[in-house]
Amino acid sequence: MGLQRSPSYKPKVQPKPIPETKNEENKVNGYSTTNEAIFLNSSYNSWVVEHPSALRSFDRMMKATKGKRIVVFLDYDGTLSPIVNDPDLAIMSDEMRKAVRKVAKKFPTAIISGRCRDKVKDFVKLSNVYYAGSHGMDIMAPPRVVKSGDGKNHKIAPDKKGGEVLFQPAKKFMPAIQKIYRILEEKTKTIQGARVEDNRFCISVHYRQVREEDYGMLEETVKSVVETYQEFHVTEGKKVLEVRPSIEWNKGHALEYLLDTLGFSDSSTNVLPFYIGDDRSDEDAFKVIRSRGHGYPIIVSSIPKDTGALYSLCDPSEVLTFLKKLAGWREKSSSYRTPARFRVKAIENLK
């Protein structure tokens, strides 16, 4: 598990992004008239029929887990933490941290985020989960405890942050990424509210606090810079423009890689992956789960949107409730036992 694979490694399933729709992030509170509010509620209710609540469907979902191994995948922003104006203030609550820790004790658990892996780890402060930063381009396993010949336990954690780096398929692009980051920082200085974030293997340009009339200028600036680097492209998320290396790797590939690392092949039917996420980049993972024919892709959204998810949760508070129920279900279930090789021993959390 500790060996980094060659960048030539490709999963059998090559997911393609689900088509994106514009203006998908209209806020419920942004509707000013009663008729519009009624229309929105009606539209959301119709959408929930197609993407039922994972909370209300919990018992039915868990009936399908008999004889299967559950693996849990979680996005961070908008899933484990609320969406906030300042990305540095997307703090995970202690209650959410406790719930994720309990889930990770019961099932192999990974957090797959567009953020820099180290930053997500600093937010989450747990060492019994896998971390996949930069949209899955920087994957790290939890520290492992092994028993040596002297009968003592020793922690294996080669990374200076206390984990075991498994895979970094975009490592060769790091010098170019740093150049693009510095150029974007300089060129966006005059656009009020713009924020450029270095995510190590990708770059995020946040525009949540940019005035609507300035967005076109920001988008044009970002795209004009990236156009000079043929090995990079721009994608769009929730109030963010992402600059990424043009390689066949995304959150869906990261999900497959982690399943394979845990010993579950693409064709394995005895594993049931749960993936909870709220953004467009999570659609790649949803699509992979659906292509496998078994698993639960769950979208976090309070508005109707195009998605490949089967189930839904309204917001991070519902994610918290779902994770608590999942851990509680495991404690009550006498038929489920995580195989020893999948259990993460040692340090519970990082102080």
Short mmCIF file of C-alpha atoms in Angstrom, two decimals:
data_model
loop_
_atom_site.label_atom_id
_atom_site.label_comp_id
_atom_site.label_asym_id
_atom_site.label_seq_id
_atom_site.Cartn_x
_atom_site.Cartn_y
_atom_site.Cartn_z
CA MET A 1 0.00 0.00 0.00
CA GLY A 2 2.90 2.34 0.73
CA LEU A 3 4.45 2.33 -2.73
CA GLN A 4 3.69 5.20 -5.09
CA ARG A 5 2.50 4.02 -8.47
CA SER A 6 3.78 5.24 -11.76
CA PRO A 7 1.87 8.18 -13.30
CA SER A 8 1.06 5.81 -16.14
CA TYR A 9 -1.42 4.01 -13.88
CA LYS A 10 -4.96 4.41 -15.20
CA PRO A 11 -8.14 2.89 -13.76
CA LYS A 12 -10.21 0.69 -16.03
CA VAL A 13 -13.11 3.13 -15.92
CA GLN A 14 -12.32 6.49 -17.54
CA PRO A 15 -15.13 8.82 -16.38
CA LYS A 16 -16.10 11.93 -18.32
CA PRO A 17 -17.46 15.01 -16.53
CA ILE A 18 -21.24 15.31 -16.49
CA PRO A 19 -22.33 18.39 -18.51
CA GLU A 20 -22.43 21.47 -16.34
CA THR A 21 -25.22 24.01 -16.18
CA LYS A 22 -24.80 27.73 -15.62
CA ASN A 23 -26.19 29.65 -12.67
CA GLU A 24 -26.81 26.52 -10.63
CA GLU A 25 -26.02 28.21 -7.33
CA ASN A 26 -29.05 30.48 -6.96
CA LYS A 27 -29.73 30.88 -3.26
CA VAL A 28 -33.13 30.16 -1.79
CA ASN A 29 -33.05 33.46 0.09
CA GLY A 30 -32.29 35.27 -3.14
CA TYR A 31 -35.85 34.88 -4.42
CA SER A 32 -37.77 38.02 -3.64
CA THR A 33 -41.40 37.22 -4.49
CA THR A 34 -43.81 34.72 -3.03
CA ASN A 35 -44.54 33.20 -6.43
CA GLU A 36 -40.85 32.62 -7.10
CA ALA A 37 -40.39 31.02 -3.67
CA ILE A 38 -43.35 28.72 -4.29
CA PHE A 39 -41.94 27.79 -7.69
CA LEU A 40 -38.54 27.03 -6.17
CA ASN A 41 -40.03 24.87 -3.42
CA SER A 42 -42.14 23.00 -5.96
CA SER A 43 -39.11 22.48 -8.19
CA TYR A 44 -37.01 21.24 -5.27
CA ASN A 45 -39.75 18.86 -4.13
CA SER A 46 -39.93 17.38 -7.63
CA TRP A 47 -36.14 17.05 -7.68
CA VAL A 48 -36.11 15.24 -4.33
CA VAL A 49 -38.49 12.65 -5.75
CA GLU A 50 -35.75 11.77 -8.25
CA HIS A 51 -32.96 12.12 -5.66
CA PRO A 52 -34.52 10.97 -2.36
CA SER A 53 -33.22 12.11 1.00
CA ALA A 54 -30.46 9.79 2.21
CA LEU A 55 -31.76 10.34 5.74
CA ARG A 56 -35.32 9.27 5.01
CA SER A 57 -34.02 6.41 2.85
CA PHE A 58 -31.37 5.31 5.35
CA ASP A 59 -32.96 2.05 6.52
CA ARG A 60 -33.71 0.95 2.97
CA MET A 61 -30.18 1.82 1.86
CA MET A 62 -28.59 -0.17 4.67
CA LYS A 63 -30.57 -3.30 3.82
CA ALA A 64 -28.51 -3.52 0.62
CA THR A 65 -25.24 -3.60 2.61
CA LYS A 66 -25.64 -7.19 3.78
CA GLY A 67 -22.51 -9.15 2.92
CA LYS A 68 -20.74 -6.04 1.57
CA ARG A 69 -17.86 -3.90 2.79
CA ILE A 70 -18.66 -0.22 3.15
CA VAL A 71 -16.08 2.39 2.14
CA VAL A 72 -16.84 6.07 2.80
CA PHE A 73 -15.68 9.00 0.62
CA LEU A 74 -16.33 12.61 1.62
CA ASP A 75 -15.81 16.01 0.00
CA TYR A 76 -14.80 18.83 2.37
CA ASP A 77 -16.13 22.30 1.47
CA GLY A 78 -19.92 22.39 1.45
CA THR A 79 -20.05 18.84 2.80
CA LEU A 80 -18.09 18.65 6.06
CA SER A 81 -17.91 22.43 6.43
CA PRO A 82 -20.23 25.24 5.33
CA ILE A 83 -19.49 27.31 2.23
CA VAL A 84 -18.11 30.65 3.45
CA ASN A 85 -16.88 33.85 1.79
CA ASP A 86 -13.30 33.42 3.01
CA PRO A 87 -11.99 29.92 2.09
CA ASP A 88 -9.53 30.09 5.01
CA LEU A 89 -12.50 30.21 7.40
CA ALA A 90 -14.20 27.01 6.18
CA ILE A 91 -13.82 25.49 9.62
CA MET A 92 -15.11 22.03 10.40
CA SER A 93 -17.10 21.86 13.64
CA ASP A 94 -15.93 19.70 16.55
CA GLU A 95 -19.19 17.75 16.30
CA MET A 96 -18.56 16.97 12.63
CA ARG A 97 -14.97 15.97 13.39
CA LYS A 98 -16.20 13.59 16.08
CA ALA A 99 -18.72 12.05 13.66
CA VAL A 100 -16.11 11.55 10.91
CA ARG A 101 -13.70 10.03 13.44
CA LYS A 102 -16.36 7.53 14.53
CA VAL A 103 -17.21 6.62 10.94
CA ALA A 104 -13.50 6.14 10.14
CA LYS A 105 -13.19 3.74 13.08
CA LYS A 106 -15.94 1.61 11.57
CA PHE A 107 -15.19 1.87 7.83
CA PRO A 108 -12.25 2.83 5.59
CA THR A 109 -12.79 6.57 5.06
CA ALA A 110 -11.26 9.08 2.63
CA ILE A 111 -11.66 12.82 2.19
CA ILE A 112 -11.32 13.89 -1.45
CA SER A 113 -11.07 17.65 -1.93
CA GLY A 114 -9.99 20.23 -4.46
CA ARG A 115 -8.02 21.88 -1.69
CA CYS A 116 -4.34 21.36 -0.97
CA ARG A 117 -4.01 18.08 0.89
CA ASP A 118 -2.10 19.63 3.81
CA LYS A 119 -4.71 22.37 4.22
CA VAL A 120 -7.58 19.87 4.33
CA LYS A 121 -5.68 17.80 6.86
CA ASP A 122 -5.12 20.90 9.01
CA PHE A 123 -8.87 21.58 8.89
CA VAL A 124 -9.97 18.01 9.63
CA LYS A 125 -7.29 17.15 12.22
CA LEU A 126 -7.83 13.39 11.99
CA SER A 127 -5.17 10.80 11.31
CA ASN A 128 -7.39 7.75 10.79
CA VAL A 129 -8.59 8.79 7.32
CA TYR A 130 -7.12 8.90 3.81
CA TYR A 131 -6.63 12.36 2.30
CA ALA A 132 -6.78 13.10 -1.43
CA GLY A 133 -6.09 16.76 -2.16
CA SER A 134 -5.98 18.74 -5.42
CA HIS A 135 -9.02 16.87 -6.80
CA GLY A 136 -7.36 13.53 -6.06
CA MET A 137 -3.93 14.38 -7.48
CA ASP A 138 -2.24 14.13 -4.06
CA ILE A 139 -3.20 10.99 -2.12
CA MET A 140 -2.00 10.14 1.37
CA ALA A 141 -2.77 7.15 3.60
CA PRO A 142 -3.11 7.28 7.38
CA PRO A 143 -0.08 6.35 9.48
CA ARG A 144 0.18 2.61 10.07
CA VAL A 145 1.35 0.74 13.14
CA VAL A 146 3.38 -2.41 12.57
CA LYS A 147 4.90 -4.80 15.07
CA SER A 148 8.64 -5.37 14.72
CA GLY A 149 10.73 -8.35 15.75
CA ASP A 150 11.21 -6.91 19.24
CA GLY A 151 7.45 -7.07 19.81
CA LYS A 152 7.06 -3.30 19.88
CA ASN A 153 4.68 -1.26 17.75
CA HIS A 154 6.19 1.26 15.32
CA LYS A 155 4.42 3.96 13.33
CA ILE A 156 5.03 4.07 9.57
CA ALA A 157 4.48 7.63 8.34
CA PRO A 158 7.10 8.72 5.77
CA ASP A 159 5.48 12.10 5.03
CA LYS A 160 6.58 15.00 7.26
CA LYS A 161 2.91 15.72 7.98
CA GLY A 162 2.47 12.27 9.51
CA GLY A 163 1.04 10.20 6.66
CA GLU A 164 2.11 7.92 3.88
CA VAL A 165 2.09 9.49 0.40
CA LEU A 166 0.63 7.00 -2.07
CA PHE A 167 0.24 8.75 -5.39
CA GLN A 168 0.93 12.13 -7.04
CA PRO A 169 0.22 11.84 -10.78
CA ALA A 170 0.74 15.56 -11.48
CA LYS A 171 4.07 15.99 -9.71
CA LYS A 172 5.95 17.00 -12.88
CA PHE A 173 3.64 20.02 -13.30
CA MET A 174 4.56 21.66 -9.98
CA PRO A 175 7.08 24.21 -11.38
CA ALA A 176 4.56 25.40 -13.99
CA ILE A 177 1.78 25.53 -11.39
CA GLN A 178 3.87 27.82 -9.22
CA LYS A 179 4.56 30.12 -12.19
CA ILE A 180 0.87 30.32 -13.07
CA TYR A 181 0.00 30.97 -9.43
CA ARG A 182 2.40 33.93 -9.19
CA ILE A 183 1.15 35.41 -12.47
CA LEU A 184 -2.50 35.09 -11.43
CA GLU A 185 -1.81 36.65 -8.04
CA GLU A 186 -0.25 39.67 -9.76
CA LYS A 187 -2.85 40.05 -12.53
CA THR A 188 -5.90 39.75 -10.24
CA LYS A 189 -4.71 42.27 -7.65
CA THR A 190 -6.85 45.02 -9.14
CA ILE A 191 -10.06 42.93 -9.09
CA GLN A 192 -11.68 43.53 -5.72
CA GLY A 193 -12.66 40.35 -3.88
CA ALA A 194 -10.66 37.96 -6.09
CA ARG A 195 -8.67 35.37 -4.17
CA VAL A 196 -6.02 33.06 -5.65
CA GLU A 197 -5.35 29.87 -3.68
CA ASP A 198 -2.35 27.57 -4.19
CA ASN A 199 -3.61 23.99 -3.88
CA ARG A 200 -0.22 22.51 -4.78
CA PHE A 201 -1.28 20.50 -7.85
CA CYS A 202 -4.00 22.91 -8.97
CA ILE A 203 -4.97 26.55 -8.43
CA SER A 204 -8.30 27.97 -7.25
CA VAL A 205 -9.40 31.50 -8.15
CA HIS A 206 -12.28 32.34 -5.81
CA TYR A 207 -14.80 34.95 -6.90
CA ARG A 208 -17.48 34.66 -4.22
CA GLN A 209 -16.72 38.22 -3.09
CA VAL A 210 -16.14 39.65 -6.58
CA ARG A 211 -18.78 42.08 -7.86
CA GLU A 212 -20.97 40.64 -10.58
CA GLU A 213 -19.87 43.29 -13.07
CA ASP A 214 -16.21 42.32 -12.49
CA TYR A 215 -16.61 38.58 -13.01
CA GLY A 216 -16.18 38.77 -16.80
CA MET A 217 -12.88 40.59 -16.37
CA LEU A 218 -11.67 37.98 -13.87
CA GLU A 219 -12.67 35.05 -16.07
CA GLU A 220 -10.97 36.60 -19.09
CA THR A 221 -7.81 37.25 -17.06
CA VAL A 222 -7.60 33.67 -15.80
CA LYS A 223 -8.26 32.12 -19.20
CA SER A 224 -5.79 34.40 -20.98
CA VAL A 225 -3.04 33.37 -18.56
CA VAL A 226 -3.81 29.66 -18.82
CA GLU A 227 -3.99 29.79 -22.64
CA THR A 228 -0.22 30.27 -22.73
CA TYR A 229 0.25 26.95 -20.90
CA GLN A 230 -0.98 24.19 -23.21
CA GLU A 231 -0.82 21.47 -20.56
CA PHE A 232 -3.40 23.21 -18.35
CA HIS A 233 -7.11 23.98 -18.54
CA VAL A 234 -9.77 25.88 -16.58
CA THR A 235 -12.87 24.34 -14.97
CA GLU A 236 -15.59 25.98 -12.90
CA GLY A 237 -16.98 25.06 -9.49
CA LYS A 238 -19.04 26.88 -6.88
CA LYS A 239 -17.89 30.48 -7.20
CA VAL A 240 -14.41 29.29 -8.14
CA LEU A 241 -12.33 28.89 -11.30
CA GLU A 242 -9.96 25.93 -11.14
CA VAL A 243 -6.68 25.74 -13.06
CA ARG A 244 -5.65 22.10 -13.46
CA PRO A 245 -3.09 20.04 -15.39
CA SER A 246 -4.69 18.44 -18.44
CA ILE A 247 -4.23 14.85 -17.32
CA GLU A 248 -6.79 12.06 -17.09
CA TRP A 249 -7.24 12.32 -13.37
CA ASN A 250 -10.10 13.59 -11.21
CA LYS A 251 -12.05 12.65 -8.08
CA GLY A 252 -13.50 9.62 -9.85
CA HIS A 253 -10.04 8.28 -10.63
CA ALA A 254 -8.98 8.97 -7.02
CA LEU A 255 -11.96 6.97 -5.76
CA GLU A 256 -10.99 4.01 -7.96
CA TYR A 257 -7.35 4.27 -6.95
CA LEU A 258 -8.24 4.20 -3.26
CA LEU A 259 -10.58 1.25 -3.69
CA ASP A 260 -7.81 -0.59 -5.51
CA THR A 261 -5.31 0.35 -2.78
CA LEU A 262 -7.68 -1.09 -0.19
CA GLY A 263 -7.81 -4.35 -2.13
CA PHE A 264 -11.10 -3.85 -3.96
CA SER A 265 -10.88 -4.18 -7.74
CA ASP A 266 -13.10 -2.25 -10.16
CA SER A 267 -15.26 -5.31 -10.68
CA SER A 268 -15.62 -6.19 -7.00
CA THR A 269 -19.26 -6.54 -5.98
CA ASN A 270 -18.62 -7.10 -2.28
CA VAL A 271 -17.78 -3.45 -1.65
CA LEU A 272 -20.32 -0.65 -1.34
CA PRO A 273 -18.80 2.83 -1.72
CA PHE A 274 -20.62 5.83 -0.24
CA TYR A 275 -19.59 9.18 -1.74
CA ILE A 276 -20.96 12.44 -0.32
CA GLY A 277 -20.17 15.71 -2.10
CA ASP A 278 -21.73 18.98 -3.21
CA ASP A 279 -19.75 20.35 -6.16
CA ARG A 280 -19.40 19.74 -9.90
CA SER A 281 -16.06 18.00 -9.43
CA ASP A 282 -17.82 15.37 -7.30
CA GLU A 283 -19.89 14.36 -10.32
CA ASP A 284 -16.85 12.45 -11.65
CA ALA A 285 -16.96 10.26 -8.55
CA PHE A 286 -20.74 9.86 -8.78
CA LYS A 287 -20.38 8.66 -12.35
CA VAL A 288 -17.75 6.08 -11.40
CA ILE A 289 -19.96 4.64 -8.67
CA ARG A 290 -22.91 4.40 -11.04
CA SER A 291 -20.72 2.71 -13.67
CA ARG A 292 -19.77 0.08 -11.08
CA GLY A 293 -23.44 -0.77 -10.62
CA HIS A 294 -23.34 -0.68 -6.83
CA GLY A 295 -22.76 2.08 -4.30
CA TYR A 296 -24.40 5.27 -3.09
CA PRO A 297 -23.52 8.63 -4.69
CA ILE A 298 -25.07 11.32 -2.46
CA ILE A 299 -25.21 15.01 -3.40
CA VAL A 300 -25.38 17.82 -0.85
CA SER A 301 -27.69 20.53 -2.18
CA SER A 302 -30.61 22.69 -1.05
CA ILE A 303 -31.57 23.51 -4.65
CA PRO A 304 -32.40 21.32 -7.66
CA LYS A 305 -29.46 20.70 -9.99
CA ASP A 306 -28.34 18.27 -12.68
CA THR A 307 -26.48 15.44 -10.99
CA GLY A 308 -25.49 11.81 -11.30
CA ALA A 309 -26.17 11.25 -7.59
CA LEU A 310 -28.87 8.80 -6.55
CA TYR A 311 -29.61 10.34 -3.15
CA SER A 312 -29.40 13.79 -1.59
CA LEU A 313 -28.74 15.64 1.65
CA CYS A 314 -29.74 19.27 2.07
CA ASP A 315 -26.67 20.75 3.77
CA PRO A 316 -23.70 19.93 6.06
CA SER A 317 -26.02 19.62 9.07
CA GLU A 318 -27.79 16.74 7.31
CA VAL A 319 -24.40 15.24 6.41
CA LEU A 320 -23.59 15.29 10.13
CA THR A 321 -26.83 13.51 10.97
CA PHE A 322 -26.22 10.93 8.24
CA LEU A 323 -22.68 10.18 9.44
CA LYS A 324 -23.92 9.77 13.01
CA LYS A 325 -26.59 7.35 11.83
CA LEU A 326 -24.03 5.41 9.79
CA ALA A 327 -21.67 5.01 12.75
CA GLY A 328 -24.60 4.14 15.01
CA TRP A 329 -25.85 1.54 12.54
CA ARG A 330 -22.44 -0.13 12.55
CA GLU A 331 -22.40 -0.25 16.34
CA LYS A 332 -25.81 -1.92 16.40
CA SER A 333 -25.06 -4.32 13.56
CA SER A 334 -23.71 -7.68 14.69
CA SER A 335 -23.25 -8.95 11.14
CA TYR A 336 -20.70 -6.38 9.98
CA ARG A 337 -17.03 -6.53 10.89
CA THR A 338 -14.32 -4.55 9.09
CA PRO A 339 -11.47 -6.87 8.05
CA ALA A 340 -8.33 -6.33 10.12
CA ARG A 341 -6.27 -5.23 7.12
CA PHE A 342 -8.63 -2.29 6.52
CA ARG A 343 -8.64 -1.01 10.10
CA VAL A 344 -6.52 2.04 10.85
CA LYS A 345 -4.75 1.78 14.18
CA ALA A 346 -2.94 4.41 16.18
CA ILE A 347 -3.29 8.13 16.52
CA GLU A 348 -6.94 9.17 16.76
CA ASN A 349 -6.51 12.83 15.99
CA LEU A 350 -3.85 15.47 15.53
CA LYS A 351 -3.74 18.11 18.22
#
